[in-house]
Coordinates of C-alpha atoms and ligand atoms in Angstrom, one line a residue:
M851 CA 0.0 0.0 0.0
A852 CA 1.7 3.3 -1.0
I853 CA 1.1 5.7 1.8
L854 CA 4.0 7.9 0.7
K855 CA 4.4 9.1 -3.0
P856 CA 7.6 10.5 -4.3
Q857 CA 7.7 14.0 -5.8
I858 CA 11.3 14.3 -6.6
Y859 CA 13.6 11.7 -8.2
I860 CA 17.2 11.5 -7.5
L861 CA 19.3 9.9 -10.1
D862 CA 22.3 8.2 -8.4
F863 CA 25.7 8.5 -10.1
G864 CA 27.4 6.8 -7.0
S865 CA 28.1 9.7 -4.7
Q866 CA 28.5 8.9 -0.9
Y867 CA 26.0 11.7 -0.4
T868 CA 23.1 10.6 -2.7
H869 CA 20.8 9.4 0.1
L870 CA 21.7 12.5 2.0
I871 CA 19.9 14.4 -0.8
A872 CA 16.7 12.3 -0.1
R873 CA 17.1 12.9 3.6
R874 CA 17.4 16.6 3.3
I875 CA 14.2 16.6 1.1
R876 CA 12.5 14.5 3.8
Q877 CA 13.6 17.2 6.3
L878 CA 11.5 19.6 4.2
N879 CA 8.5 17.0 4.7
V880 CA 8.8 16.0 1.0
Y881 CA 9.2 12.5 -0.1
S882 CA 11.6 11.7 -2.8
E883 CA 12.9 8.4 -4.3
I884 CA 16.4 7.4 -5.7
K885 CA 16.6 5.7 -9.1
L886 CA 19.4 4.5 -11.4
P887 CA 20.3 7.1 -14.1
T888 CA 19.0 4.9 -16.8
V889 CA 15.5 5.1 -15.5
S890 CA 12.7 5.2 -18.1
L891 CA 10.6 8.4 -18.4
E892 CA 7.6 6.1 -17.7
E893 CA 8.9 5.3 -14.2
I894 CA 9.3 8.9 -13.2
K895 CA 6.3 10.4 -15.0
D896 CA 4.8 12.0 -11.9
A897 CA 8.1 13.7 -11.0
K898 CA 8.0 17.4 -10.1
G899 CA 11.7 17.7 -10.3
I900 CA 14.9 15.7 -10.9
I901 CA 18.3 15.8 -9.0
L902 CA 21.5 14.5 -10.6
S903 CA 23.8 13.3 -7.8
G904 CA 27.5 13.6 -7.5
G905 CA 29.8 10.5 -8.2
P906 CA 33.4 9.2 -8.0
A907 CA 33.9 9.2 -11.8
S908 CA 34.9 11.8 -14.3
V909 CA 32.5 12.4 -17.2
Y910 CA 35.4 11.4 -19.6
D911 CA 36.0 8.1 -17.8
K912 CA 35.3 5.1 -20.3
T913 CA 33.4 3.6 -17.4
A914 CA 31.4 6.8 -16.9
V915 CA 27.9 5.9 -15.7
K916 CA 25.3 5.4 -18.4
Y917 CA 22.2 7.6 -18.1
N918 CA 19.0 8.3 -20.0
P919 CA 19.6 11.6 -22.0
E920 CA 15.9 11.9 -22.6
I921 CA 15.5 13.3 -19.0
F922 CA 16.9 16.6 -20.2
K923 CA 13.8 16.9 -22.5
L924 CA 11.4 16.8 -19.5
K925 CA 9.9 20.2 -18.8
I926 CA 10.5 20.0 -15.0
P927 CA 13.2 21.6 -13.0
I928 CA 16.5 19.6 -12.8
L929 CA 19.4 20.3 -10.5
G930 CA 22.8 18.6 -11.1
L931 CA 25.3 18.3 -8.0
C932 CA 29.0 18.0 -8.5
Y933 CA 29.4 15.2 -10.9
G934 CA 25.7 15.7 -11.9
Q935 CA 26.6 19.4 -12.5
Q936 CA 29.4 18.4 -14.9
L937 CA 27.2 15.7 -16.6
M938 CA 24.5 18.3 -17.3
A939 CA 27.1 20.8 -18.7
Q940 CA 28.5 18.2 -21.0
A941 CA 25.2 16.8 -22.0
L942 CA 23.9 20.2 -23.1
G943 CA 26.9 21.3 -25.0
G944 CA 29.3 22.7 -22.5
K945 CA 32.9 21.6 -21.6
V946 CA 34.3 19.8 -18.5
S947 CA 38.2 19.9 -17.8
P948 CA 40.4 18.3 -15.2
G949 CA 41.1 20.8 -12.4
E950 CA 44.7 21.9 -11.7
V951 CA 43.7 22.2 -8.0
K952 CA 41.7 19.4 -6.5
E953 CA 39.3 20.9 -4.1
Y954 CA 38.4 18.9 -0.9
G955 CA 36.7 20.8 1.9
F956 CA 35.5 24.2 2.6
A957 CA 35.5 26.8 -0.2
E958 CA 34.0 30.3 -0.4
L959 CA 31.2 30.8 -2.9
E960 CA 30.7 34.3 -4.4
I961 CA 27.1 34.6 -5.4
E962 CA 26.2 36.8 -8.4
K963 CA 23.4 38.6 -6.6
K964 CA 22.6 40.5 -9.8
K965 CA 21.5 37.3 -11.5
K966 CA 18.7 36.9 -9.0
S967 CA 18.6 33.2 -9.1
R968 CA 15.7 31.7 -7.3
L969 CA 18.0 28.9 -6.2
F970 CA 20.0 31.3 -4.1
A971 CA 17.1 33.2 -2.6
G972 CA 17.8 34.3 1.0
L973 CA 21.6 33.6 0.8
K974 CA 24.3 36.1 1.5
N975 CA 26.7 37.4 -1.1
T976 CA 29.4 35.0 0.1
E977 CA 28.6 31.5 1.4
I978 CA 30.8 28.8 2.8
V979 CA 30.3 25.5 0.7
W980 CA 31.7 22.0 0.7
M981 CA 33.7 20.9 -2.2
S982 CA 35.0 17.4 -3.2
H983 CA 36.0 17.3 -6.8
G984 CA 38.9 17.0 -9.3
D985 CA 37.1 18.1 -12.7
Y986 CA 35.4 21.4 -13.2
V987 CA 32.9 23.0 -15.8
S988 CA 35.2 25.1 -18.0
K989 CA 32.6 26.2 -20.6
L990 CA 28.9 26.6 -20.0
P991 CA 26.2 25.3 -22.5
K992 CA 24.3 28.0 -24.5
E993 CA 21.8 30.0 -22.6
F994 CA 23.3 29.0 -19.4
E995 CA 24.9 31.6 -17.0
A996 CA 27.2 31.4 -14.0
I997 CA 25.4 32.4 -10.8
G998 CA 28.3 31.7 -8.3
S999 CA 32.0 31.1 -8.4
T1000 CA 35.0 30.1 -6.0
K1001 CA 38.6 30.9 -6.1
D1002 CA 39.5 27.8 -8.2
C1003 CA 36.2 27.4 -10.1
K1004 CA 34.4 30.1 -12.2
A1005 CA 31.2 28.2 -12.9
A1006 CA 30.8 26.7 -9.4
A1007 CA 27.0 27.5 -9.8
F1008 CA 25.0 27.9 -12.9
E1009 CA 21.4 28.1 -14.3
N1010 CA 19.3 28.2 -17.4
K1011 CA 16.5 30.3 -15.9
K1012 CA 14.0 29.6 -18.6
Q1013 CA 14.3 25.9 -18.6
K1014 CA 14.8 25.7 -14.9
R1015 CA 18.2 23.8 -15.1
F1016 CA 20.7 24.3 -12.2
G1017 CA 24.1 23.1 -11.6
L1018 CA 26.3 23.3 -8.5
Q1019 CA 29.9 22.1 -8.2
F1020 CA 29.6 21.9 -4.4
H1021 CA 27.5 19.7 -2.2
P1022 CA 24.6 21.6 -0.6
E1023 CA 23.4 18.4 1.0
V1024 CA 26.2 17.9 3.5
T1025 CA 26.0 19.9 6.8
H1026 CA 29.5 21.5 6.0
T1027 CA 27.6 23.7 3.6
P1028 CA 25.9 25.7 6.3
N1029 CA 23.1 27.2 4.1
G1030 CA 22.9 24.1 1.8
M1031 CA 19.5 23.3 3.3
K1032 CA 18.2 26.6 2.0
I1033 CA 19.3 25.9 -1.4
I1034 CA 17.7 22.5 -1.4
G1035 CA 14.6 24.1 0.0
N1036 CA 14.6 26.7 -2.8
F1037 CA 14.8 23.9 -5.4
V1038 CA 11.9 22.0 -3.7
K1039 CA 9.9 25.3 -3.9
I1040 CA 10.9 25.7 -7.6
C1041 CA 9.6 22.3 -8.2
K1042 CA 6.2 23.1 -6.4
C1043 CA 6.3 20.2 -4.1
K1044 CA 3.6 19.6 -1.4
K1045 CA 4.4 18.4 2.1
N1046 CA 3.8 14.6 2.4
W1047 CA 6.6 13.2 4.8
T1048 CA 6.2 12.6 8.5
M1049 CA 7.8 10.0 10.9
H1050 CA 4.2 9.0 11.8
N1051 CA 3.5 8.3 8.0
Y1052 CA 6.8 6.5 7.6
L1053 CA 5.9 4.2 10.6
K1054 CA 2.5 3.4 9.0
Q1055 CA 4.3 2.8 5.8
A1056 CA 6.8 0.6 7.3
I1057 CA 4.4 -1.5 9.2
S1058 CA 2.4 -2.1 6.1
D1059 CA 5.6 -2.9 4.1
M1060 CA 6.9 -5.3 6.8
R1061 CA 3.7 -7.3 7.0
E1062 CA 3.6 -7.4 3.2
K1063 CA 7.3 -8.6 2.8
V1064 CA 7.4 -11.0 5.7
G1065 CA 4.1 -12.6 4.7
K1066 CA 3.5 -15.8 6.9
R1067 CA 7.1 -16.1 7.8
N1068 CA 8.8 -15.1 11.1
V1069 CA 11.9 -12.9 11.7
F1070 CA 15.0 -13.8 13.6
M1071 CA 16.9 -10.8 14.6
L1072 CA 20.6 -10.1 15.9
I1073 CA 20.4 -7.1 18.4
S1074 CA 23.5 -5.4 19.3
G1075 CA 22.0 -3.2 22.0
G1076 CA 22.5 -0.2 19.8
V1077 CA 19.9 2.3 18.7
D1078 CA 19.4 0.8 15.2
S1079 CA 18.9 -2.9 15.8
T1080 CA 16.7 -2.1 19.0
V1081 CA 14.4 0.3 17.0
A1082 CA 14.1 -2.3 14.1
F1083 CA 13.3 -5.0 16.7
A1084 CA 10.6 -2.7 18.2
L1085 CA 9.2 -1.9 14.8
L1086 CA 9.1 -5.7 13.8
N1087 CA 7.4 -6.5 17.2
K1088 CA 4.7 -3.8 16.4
A1089 CA 4.1 -5.1 12.8
L1090 CA 4.2 -8.8 13.5
G1091 CA 3.6 -9.3 17.2
S1092 CA 6.2 -10.7 19.5
K1093 CA 5.5 -14.5 18.9
R1094 CA 6.7 -14.0 15.3
V1095 CA 9.9 -12.2 16.2
Y1096 CA 13.1 -13.7 18.0
G1097 CA 15.8 -11.3 19.2
L1098 CA 19.2 -12.5 19.9
N1099 CA 22.3 -10.6 21.1
I1100 CA 25.6 -12.1 20.4
D1101 CA 28.4 -11.2 22.8
N1102 CA 31.2 -11.1 20.3
G1103 CA 33.8 -10.2 22.9
F1104 CA 34.4 -6.8 21.3
L1105 CA 31.9 -5.1 23.5
R1106 CA 32.7 -2.4 26.1
L1107 CA 33.1 -2.8 29.8
N1108 CA 29.9 -4.4 31.3
E1109 CA 28.0 -3.8 28.0
A1110 CA 26.6 -7.4 27.6
E1111 CA 25.0 -7.1 31.1
W1112 CA 23.6 -3.7 30.5
I1113 CA 21.9 -4.8 27.2
V1114 CA 20.0 -7.6 28.9
K1115 CA 18.9 -5.3 31.6
K1116 CA 17.6 -2.7 29.2
M1117 CA 15.7 -5.2 27.1
K1118 CA 14.1 -6.6 30.2
S1119 CA 13.1 -3.2 31.2
C1120 CA 11.3 -2.9 27.8
C1121 CA 9.4 -6.1 28.5
Y1122 CA 10.8 -8.1 25.6
A1123 CA 10.3 -11.6 26.6
N1124 CA 11.4 -12.6 23.0
F1125 CA 15.0 -11.4 23.6
H1126 CA 17.9 -13.8 24.3
Q1127 CA 21.7 -13.5 24.6
A1128 CA 24.5 -15.9 23.5
D1129 CA 28.2 -15.8 24.4
A1130 CA 30.3 -16.3 21.4
S1131 CA 33.4 -14.4 22.3
Y1132 CA 35.6 -17.3 21.9
E1133 CA 34.5 -18.1 18.3
F1134 CA 35.0 -14.5 17.2
L1135 CA 38.4 -14.0 18.9
D1136 CA 39.6 -17.3 17.4
A1137 CA 38.4 -16.3 13.8
V1138 CA 40.3 -13.0 13.7
R1139 CA 43.5 -14.2 15.7
K1140 CA 46.0 -13.5 13.1
I1141 CA 44.3 -10.9 10.9
T1142 CA 45.9 -7.4 10.5
D1143 CA 44.0 -6.1 7.4
P1144 CA 40.8 -4.2 8.5
E1145 CA 38.7 -5.3 5.6
Q1146 CA 39.6 -8.9 6.1
K1147 CA 38.8 -8.3 9.8
R1148 CA 35.3 -7.0 9.0
K1149 CA 34.6 -9.8 6.7
V1150 CA 35.6 -12.6 9.0
I1151 CA 33.7 -11.0 11.9
G1152 CA 30.5 -10.7 9.6
K1153 CA 30.8 -14.3 8.7
V1154 CA 31.1 -15.5 12.3
F1155 CA 27.9 -13.5 13.2
I1156 CA 26.0 -15.6 10.6
D1157 CA 27.7 -18.8 11.7
V1158 CA 26.8 -18.3 15.3
Q1159 CA 23.3 -17.2 14.2
R1160 CA 22.8 -20.4 12.2
K1161 CA 23.9 -22.5 15.1
V1162 CA 21.5 -20.8 17.4
L1163 CA 18.7 -21.3 14.8
Q1164 CA 19.5 -25.1 14.6
S1165 CA 19.6 -25.5 18.3
L1166 CA 16.3 -23.8 18.7
K1167 CA 15.0 -26.0 15.8
L1168 CA 13.7 -23.0 14.0
D1169 CA 13.0 -23.9 10.4
H1170 CA 15.3 -22.0 8.0
D1171 CA 12.7 -21.3 5.2
D1172 CA 10.1 -20.0 7.7
W1173 CA 12.5 -17.5 9.1
L1174 CA 14.0 -14.3 7.7
L1175 CA 16.9 -12.5 9.1
G1176 CA 16.1 -9.1 10.4
Q1177 CA 18.8 -6.4 10.5
G1178 CA 18.9 -2.9 11.9
T1179 CA 20.9 -1.6 8.9
I1180 CA 20.5 2.1 8.4
Y1181 CA 21.4 3.9 5.3
P1182 CA 25.1 5.0 6.0
D1183 CA 26.0 1.4 6.7
T1184 CA 25.2 0.4 3.2
I1185 CA 26.6 3.2 1.3
E1186 CA 30.2 2.6 2.7
T1187 CA 29.9 -1.1 1.5
Q1188 CA 29.3 0.0 -2.2
G1189 CA 25.6 0.4 -1.3
T1190 CA 24.8 1.8 -4.7
K1191 CA 25.7 0.5 -8.0
H1192 CA 28.3 3.1 -8.8
A1193 CA 29.9 3.9 -5.5
D1194 CA 33.4 2.9 -4.3
L1195 CA 33.9 0.4 -1.4
I1196 CA 34.9 2.4 1.8
K1197 CA 34.3 -0.2 4.5
T1198 CA 32.5 -3.6 4.5
H1199 CA 29.9 -3.0 7.3
H1200 CA 29.2 -6.3 9.4
N1201 CA 25.7 -6.3 8.0
R1202 CA 26.8 -6.2 4.4
V1203 CA 29.5 -9.1 4.2
E1204 CA 29.2 -11.5 1.3
I1205 CA 27.2 -14.1 2.9
I1206 CA 24.5 -11.5 3.8
Q1207 CA 24.7 -10.1 0.2
Q1208 CA 23.8 -13.6 -1.0
M1209 CA 20.9 -13.8 1.4
I1210 CA 19.6 -10.4 0.4
K1211 CA 19.7 -11.5 -3.3
K1212 CA 17.6 -14.7 -2.2
G1213 CA 15.1 -12.3 -0.3
K1214 CA 16.1 -13.8 3.2
I1215 CA 16.8 -10.4 4.7
I1216 CA 14.5 -7.8 6.1
E1217 CA 15.8 -4.4 6.9
P1218 CA 13.1 -1.9 8.1
L1219 CA 15.4 1.1 8.5
M1220 CA 17.4 0.8 5.3
H1221 CA 16.7 4.3 4.1
L1222 CA 16.9 6.2 7.4
Y1223 CA 19.7 8.1 9.2
K1224 CA 20.6 7.9 12.8
D1225 CA 18.5 10.9 13.9
E1226 CA 15.5 9.6 11.9
V1227 CA 15.8 6.3 13.6
R1228 CA 15.9 8.0 17.0
E1229 CA 12.7 9.8 16.0
L1230 CA 11.2 6.5 15.0
G1231 CA 12.4 5.0 18.3
K1232 CA 10.4 8.0 20.1
E1233 CA 7.3 7.2 18.0
L1234 CA 7.7 3.6 19.2
R1235 CA 8.0 4.7 22.9
L1236 CA 11.6 3.2 23.5
P1237 CA 13.4 4.6 26.5
A1238 CA 15.5 7.7 26.1
D1239 CA 18.9 6.3 27.2
L1240 CA 18.5 3.6 24.5
I1241 CA 17.5 6.1 21.8
W1242 CA 20.5 8.3 22.6
R1243 CA 23.4 5.9 22.9
Q1244 CA 26.3 6.9 20.7
P1245 CA 26.8 4.8 17.5
F1246 CA 29.0 1.9 18.0
P1247 CA 30.3 -0.2 15.0
G1248 CA 28.9 -3.8 14.6
P1249 CA 32.5 -5.3 14.8
G1250 CA 32.9 -3.3 18.0
L1251 CA 36.3 -2.7 19.5
A1252 CA 37.7 -5.1 16.8
V1253 CA 38.0 -2.2 14.5
R1254 CA 39.5 0.1 17.2
V1255 CA 42.3 -2.3 18.0
L1256 CA 44.8 -1.8 15.2
C1257 CA 47.0 -4.7 14.3
A1258 CA 50.3 -5.0 12.6
K1259 CA 52.7 -7.8 11.5
K1260 CA 55.5 -5.1 10.9
A1261 CA 55.8 -1.4 10.1
S1262 CA 53.9 -0.5 6.9
P1263 CA 56.6 0.7 4.5
I1264 CA 56.6 4.3 3.4
K1265 CA 58.2 5.3 0.0
N1266 CA 60.2 8.6 0.2
V1267 CA 59.8 9.0 3.9
N1268 CA 62.4 11.7 4.2
K1269 CA 60.8 13.7 1.4
I1270 CA 57.3 13.4 2.9
N1271 CA 58.6 14.6 6.3
R1272 CA 60.4 17.6 4.8
T1273 CA 57.1 18.5 3.1
L1274 CA 55.1 18.0 6.3
N1275 CA 57.6 20.3 8.1
A1276 CA 57.6 23.0 5.4
I1277 CA 53.8 23.1 5.6
G1278 CA 53.8 22.9 9.3
K1279 CA 56.3 25.8 9.6
F1280 CA 53.5 28.2 8.7
H1281 CA 51.5 27.0 11.5
D1282 CA 54.3 26.7 14.1
V1283 CA 54.3 22.8 14.3
T1284 CA 56.5 20.0 13.3
G1285 CA 55.5 16.6 12.1
F1286 CA 56.4 13.2 10.8
V1287 CA 54.6 10.4 9.0
V1288 CA 53.9 7.1 10.9
P1289 CA 54.3 3.7 9.3
I1290 CA 50.8 2.4 10.2
K1291 CA 47.6 3.0 7.9
S1292 CA 44.0 3.8 8.5
V1293 CA 41.0 4.1 6.2
G1294 CA 39.9 7.4 4.8
V1295 CA 37.4 8.6 2.2
Q1296 CA 38.7 11.3 -0.3
G1297 CA 36.8 12.4 -3.4
D1298 CA 34.1 9.6 -2.9
N1299 CA 36.9 6.9 -2.9
R1300 CA 38.3 4.7 -0.2
T1301 CA 41.9 5.5 0.8
Y1302 CA 44.2 3.4 3.1
R1303 CA 47.0 5.7 4.0
H1304 CA 49.4 6.8 6.7
P1305 CA 48.7 9.3 9.6
A1306 CA 50.9 12.3 10.2
V1307 CA 51.9 13.2 13.7
I1308 CA 51.7 16.9 14.5
I1309 CA 53.7 18.3 17.4
G1310 CA 53.8 21.8 18.9
N1311 CA 51.0 24.6 18.7
S1312 CA 47.9 23.3 20.4
S1313 CA 45.2 25.7 19.5
W1314 CA 42.2 24.0 18.0
D1315 CA 42.2 26.6 15.2
T1316 CA 45.7 25.8 14.1
L1317 CA 45.2 22.1 14.3
F1318 CA 42.1 22.5 12.2
K1319 CA 44.0 24.4 9.5
V1320 CA 47.2 22.3 9.5
S1321 CA 45.3 19.0 9.4
G1322 CA 43.4 20.3 6.3
D1323 CA 46.6 21.5 4.7
L1324 CA 48.5 18.4 5.3
T1325 CA 46.0 16.0 4.1
N1326 CA 45.1 18.1 1.1
K1327 CA 48.7 18.6 0.0
V1328 CA 50.4 15.4 1.1
R1329 CA 49.1 12.4 -0.9
E1330 CA 50.5 9.8 1.3
I1331 CA 48.5 10.8 4.4
N1332 CA 44.7 10.8 5.1
R1333 CA 44.8 11.7 8.9
A1334 CA 46.7 14.0 11.2
I1335 CA 47.1 13.1 14.9
F1336 CA 48.2 15.7 17.5
L1337 CA 50.7 14.4 20.1
L1338 CA 49.2 14.9 23.6
Y1339 CA 51.7 12.9 25.5
P1340 CA 54.8 12.7 25.8
G1341 CA 55.8 16.3 24.8
K1342 CA 58.1 15.1 22.1
I1343 CA 58.9 11.9 20.2
D1344 CA 62.1 11.1 18.2
P1345 CA 60.6 9.4 15.1
K1346 CA 63.7 7.2 14.9
K1347 CA 63.0 5.7 18.2
L1348 CA 59.4 4.9 17.4
K1349 CA 58.6 1.3 16.6
I1350 CA 55.6 -0.5 15.2
K1351 CA 54.9 -3.6 17.5
E1352 CA 53.8 -6.9 16.1
T1353 CA 50.4 -7.1 17.5
Y1354 CA 47.2 -9.0 16.8
L1355 CA 43.6 -9.0 18.3
T1356 CA 44.0 -10.5 21.7
K1357 CA 41.7 -10.5 24.7
Q1358 CA 44.6 -8.9 26.6
R1359 CA 44.6 -5.9 24.1
L1360 CA 40.9 -5.6 24.0
D1361 CA 40.8 -5.5 27.8
L1362 CA 43.4 -2.9 27.7
L1363 CA 41.3 -0.8 25.3
R1364 CA 38.1 -1.6 27.3
K1365 CA 39.8 0.0 30.6
V1366 CA 40.9 3.2 28.6
T1367 CA 37.5 3.6 26.9
A1368 CA 35.8 3.3 30.3
I1369 CA 38.2 6.1 31.7
V1370 CA 37.5 8.3 28.7
D1371 CA 33.7 7.7 29.0
K1372 CA 33.7 8.4 32.6
A1373 CA 35.6 11.7 32.2
V1374 CA 33.3 12.9 29.3
K1375 CA 30.1 12.2 31.4
Q1376 CA 31.5 13.7 34.6
K1377 CA 32.7 16.8 32.9
R1378 CA 29.6 17.0 30.8
V1379 CA 31.5 17.6 27.5
G1380 CA 29.6 14.8 25.6
M1381 CA 26.5 16.8 24.6
R1382 CA 27.6 17.9 21.1
I1383 CA 29.8 14.8 20.5
W1384 CA 28.3 12.4 18.0
Q1385 CA 30.6 9.6 18.9
F1386 CA 34.0 9.1 20.8
P1387 CA 36.0 6.2 19.4
V1388 CA 39.1 5.5 21.4
V1389 CA 41.7 3.5 19.4
L1390 CA 44.5 1.2 20.4
A1391 CA 47.5 1.4 18.1
P1392 CA 50.7 -0.4 17.9
I1393 CA 52.9 2.7 18.0
S1394 CA 55.5 1.9 20.7
L1395 CA 58.0 4.0 22.3
R1396 CA 58.9 2.0 25.4
G1397 CA 57.6 -1.4 24.6
G1398 CA 53.9 -0.4 25.1
E1399 CA 51.3 1.0 22.7
S1400 CA 49.5 4.2 22.0
I1401 CA 46.0 5.5 22.4
I1402 CA 44.4 7.8 19.9
L1403 CA 41.3 9.8 21.0
R1404 CA 38.9 10.4 18.2
P1405 CA 35.8 12.4 19.3
V1406 CA 33.7 13.8 16.5
Y1407 CA 30.9 16.2 15.9
S1408 CA 28.5 14.9 13.1
K1409 CA 24.9 14.9 12.1
E1410 CA 24.7 11.6 10.3
A1411 CA 28.3 10.1 10.1
M1412 CA 28.5 10.8 6.3
T1413 CA 30.6 13.9 7.2
A1414 CA 32.2 14.8 10.5
E1415 CA 34.4 17.3 12.2
F1416 CA 36.9 16.4 14.8
A1417 CA 35.5 17.6 18.3
K1418 CA 37.2 20.4 20.2
I1419 CA 37.0 19.3 23.7
P1420 CA 38.1 21.9 26.4
W1421 CA 41.8 21.5 27.0
P1422 CA 41.5 21.0 30.8
V1423 CA 39.4 18.0 30.1
V1424 CA 41.8 16.6 27.5
K1425 CA 44.5 17.0 29.9
L1426 CA 42.6 15.2 32.6
I1427 CA 41.9 12.3 30.3
V1428 CA 45.5 12.0 29.4
K1429 CA 46.7 12.1 32.9
K1430 CA 44.2 9.3 33.8
I1431 CA 45.2 7.2 30.7
M1432 CA 48.9 7.5 31.4
K1433 CA 48.4 5.7 34.7
V1434 CA 47.3 2.6 32.7
R1435 CA 50.2 0.2 32.4
G1436 CA 51.2 -0.6 28.8
I1437 CA 50.4 2.9 27.3
D1438 CA 53.4 4.8 26.0
A1439 CA 51.7 7.7 24.2
V1440 CA 48.4 9.5 23.6
F1441 CA 47.3 11.3 20.5
Y1442 CA 44.3 13.2 19.4
D1443 CA 42.9 12.6 15.9
V1444 CA 42.3 16.2 14.4
T1445 CA 41.1 15.1 11.0
N1446 CA 37.6 15.7 9.6
K1447 CA 35.6 13.3 7.4
P1448 CA 36.5 13.5 4.7
P1449 CA 39.5 12.9 4.4
A1450 CA 39.4 10.4 7.2
T1451 CA 36.5 8.2 8.3
I1452 CA 35.3 8.2 11.8
E1453 CA 36.6 4.8 12.8
W1454 CA 40.2 4.0 11.9
E1455 CA 39.4 0.7 10.3
Ligands
XMP451 P1 33.1 5.6 9.4 O1 34.2 5.2 10.3 O2 33.2 4.9 8.1 O3 31.8 5.3 10.2 O4 33.2 7.0 9.2 C1 30.5 5.9 10.0 C2 29.6 5.4 11.1 O5 29.3 4.0 10.9 C3 29.8 3.3 12.1 N1 30.3 2.0 11.7 C4 29.5 0.8 11.8 N2 28.2 0.6 12.0 N3 28.4 -1.7 11.5 C5 27.8 -0.6 11.9 O6 26.5 -0.8 12.3 C6 29.8 -1.5 11.1 O7 30.4 -2.5 10.8 C7 30.3 -0.1 11.2 N4 31.5 0.4 11.0 C8 31.4 1.8 11.2 C9 30.8 4.2 12.8 O8 31.1 3.9 14.1 C10 30.2 5.5 12.5 O9 29.2 5.9 13.4

């Protein structure tokens, strides 16, 4: 039963941010739908507008995404974003060229106020916008005019007023474009959309969809104790009744201190008699014993989840064909695992490993929150009357602390290390800091692509402002790095004396990280600095100075985890945290990750 009808169609060219566009439109109480660019005109015949997303490719790539050029004949407004803007320019007779400067991050957009574009109604003459691109539009199609420019991009925004065609080189859908929402709101107005999206409507639609999809079958659900799986479980209970839903929490040994007990207590308080817990920490630890590669770690952990779940199903004698697997997957989980046809793989989330992908193809998986973002899930949780402390838990990855304990067989080789360090220091000099590159690696996302690169250590000037600038400068200009970490303790490090310890995933290391994480959580709570923090991963890395290891603090501000800014905690609290951590045996150094997302991801692996 269609309760919600789409008004705008978003054609997906593989950007990390495509679903974010749909979400922004939902925030305006308008429902939109995402389609492949090859969509037929018949499929979108009721559209009031079209948005062309960004994407990782270049319009000149042989592998450039195929699309239906007929869309440009439609007499409805069309907005192209980033790659979508370039595609529109090229398709309509303009020219796209490779940029000399690749722009990633903040840029200043000068708006041509004289042109009086409705797309920019209510904006100032200069606006901060978020860029992530290599190519740029070097010549506009006929009857188009530039309505905004940046330092490195003359046609950063253009329009054809008469035909209601608009192109933006930047991403108005990310929160780092502070007035991006106004731009999207203006486009929705230009499309003459009516309000039709509310969480209450969504709940009604989701209940109806779940009943239809599940049919006469039942749902077996893995519950992590986090917001998403709990809300999905509550929703399924409401749609199908508790007798047809079985909830299982698997203790994988990668949980935080006392977390397994907390989860049982909470679920009991919600009166879910259909909730159970199984301890499988041994199986998980055994499976990842010798793995150092983050992707392999994620894949193996995902597989063990399924193995354990199967064993439980067998022991409970629940017939396979009658049971579907329910998952609390939310949208950002899927996008990083190449969630859309044309996107790059950033990370394999535990609920998107190969075995699950196969089950999805066979129609054995049910994911009621697939299109939502965390804060929408929280809103849905409120609609389902779940307790506040469950709804407001910080996100925690499915593979848990396993992706926060970095492992290494040996130091990861760095080509031209001296040259890189000279460049780092030459850039650092402007900011009164020194630096060096570290022979470990972590995951990043740059220009819609996954990177696996080294972090740079920054030593010296500890003002947040400087760290913000220097981290951006280093990651933009030094190809070999995707993160910058500020040294909190000790005051100095001789890079020659730093060693990368051979380390794997062991209970001992997990316990060490559990201890430090508990210290950090307690301090954050006591000092009440957690309010704005989206998530505070604490990472254990095999960077050794005196035979021990290092801790990296990674608090971030974010709205939906698609982009993030490193959090600026008051220095006295940082100092207190460091003092407490340094009392823990086995910790040699403490760093603070001062990288935004992009270029780094929130988690290190
Ligand atoms: P990154 O590190 O890619 O993470 O910036 C974005 C958000 O996703 C969380 N995350 C996961 N969540 N299963 C999950 O359910 C996973 O495998 C997983 N890996 C990362 C991460 O903590 C952040 O909130």
